[in-house]
Amino acid sequence: MSADPVSADPVSAAPVIVAPVIVAARRTPIATRGRGLAGVTVDRLAAPVLRALLRDGMDAMPAAHASTPIADVVLGNCMGPGGNPARVAALLAGLGQEVPGATVDRQCGSGLAAIVDAATAIRAGDERARIAGGVESASTAPVRSIDGVPYDRAPFAPTGFPDPGMTEAAEHLAAADGISRERQDAYAMRSRRLAAAAAARGRFDAELVDLEGVALDELVGASAADERAMARFRPLFDGGTLTGGNSCRVSDGAAGVLVVPGGASIAAGVPGLALRAHAIVGCDPALPGVGAAPAILEALARAGRGIADVTAFEIVEAFAAQTIAVLERIGIADDDERVCGDGGALAIGHPWGASGAVAVVRLFSRLVRSGAPTGTIGVAAASVGGGMGVAAVFEVVR
């Protein structure tokens, strides 16, 4: 395995800091809200993933695992019951009462932000392994209210700022960018066909953790991949272009990774994804769907890389229109084979707080499990409600 020191000063003999490395990545199957995983709470969704990551880590790095216990569990979550689901899931998973937990809410970027937070703690000098990721049970999310009046979501922005819901914002973005329904449908069908082909080849098998009798992603291979079925979806807004076919399904699921110090993975000879750079940015809250674009460009600049250097992109596909708008802004065609090469959230589903972590799990499978060589670059990114974007640049190390 090779390693790229992040910083070294030979004059002052400052310590060399080695990038944190993801050495294991797992997720649950993803199911549409109210269906296959409808009765599974966030802690019960996340716990099997945590246990699987712990087993994978022990198998890959037995000596390192014995001497470096899990320092923390950091999970993204948007609409759960509160009470720090990461800590509850860690206890349920049997990690031990001494392992703490922290829950991150950066909306649809929560799972990726949690992974960045865990890696940053290691980079800062706490050289203990961490489990990070995200979880969402839209099916069991509590009803929230103010003075007894229920509401669907908390504000993404204060009074005086635009505060559209993500679906409304995606419709506005499609109109502003002139993205036709036909183009959106074509992108959504591409995602579904890629996912169906990937599932048939067993591309998801190694990353999946069976849960409550559900072993496969619920939507993969659904009839919406058929062009005639896609055309039958009605617009979500009068005169609009967004439909149920070119928008994601709100879903339940969990995903996570095991992050270790780069030195430990090098010593063990374990391949993984080294976090080279990340960016979290703000953008116009009226058009939050484009947030991933400036985040990707900034993260790549911090890593000293460009779009052409990237072998695999995993961008959370909340809506076809939103994903196309992001791709246009970073100079990538709709059908670029590097983007969500096994399908994305349009095909698999979008468990809000978990989706950013699902993107990293998918990168791990596409690059590390597939045998991509050392130095291969991957990017995970998500646009976030309220006008934000989060992105991370990873490099294969072996």
CSV table of C-alpha atoms in Angstrom, one decimal, residues 106 109 279-283 288 290-296 381-384 387-391:
chain,number,residue,atom,x,y,z
A,106,ARG,CA,-26.7,18.5,7.7
A,109,GLY,CA,-25.5,15.7,3.3
A,279,ALA,CA,-15.4,21.1,1.2
A,280,ILE,CA,-18.7,22.2,2.7
A,281,VAL,CA,-20.1,25.4,1.1
A,282,GLY,CA,-23.1,27.6,1.1
A,283,CYS,CA,-25.2,28.7,-2.0
A,288,PRO,CA,-30.2,24.5,-3.0
A,290,VAL,CA,-26.8,23.1,-7.1
A,291,GLY,CA,-24.8,23.1,-3.8
A,292,ALA,CA,-22.9,20.0,-4.7
A,293,ALA,CA,-21.3,21.7,-7.7
A,294,PRO,CA,-19.2,24.4,-5.9
A,295,ALA,CA,-18.4,21.9,-3.2
A,296,ILE,CA,-17.0,19.4,-5.7
A,381,ALA,CA,-21.1,14.8,-3.0
A,382,ALA,CA,-24.6,16.0,-2.0
A,383,SER,CA,-26.6,19.1,-2.3
A,384,VAL,CA,-28.3,20.2,0.9
A,387,GLY,CA,-28.5,26.1,0.1
A,388,MET,CA,-25.4,24.1,0.9
A,389,GLY,CA,-23.2,21.5,-0.6
A,390,VAL,CA,-20.8,18.9,0.8
A,391,ALA,CA,-18.1,17.0,-1.2
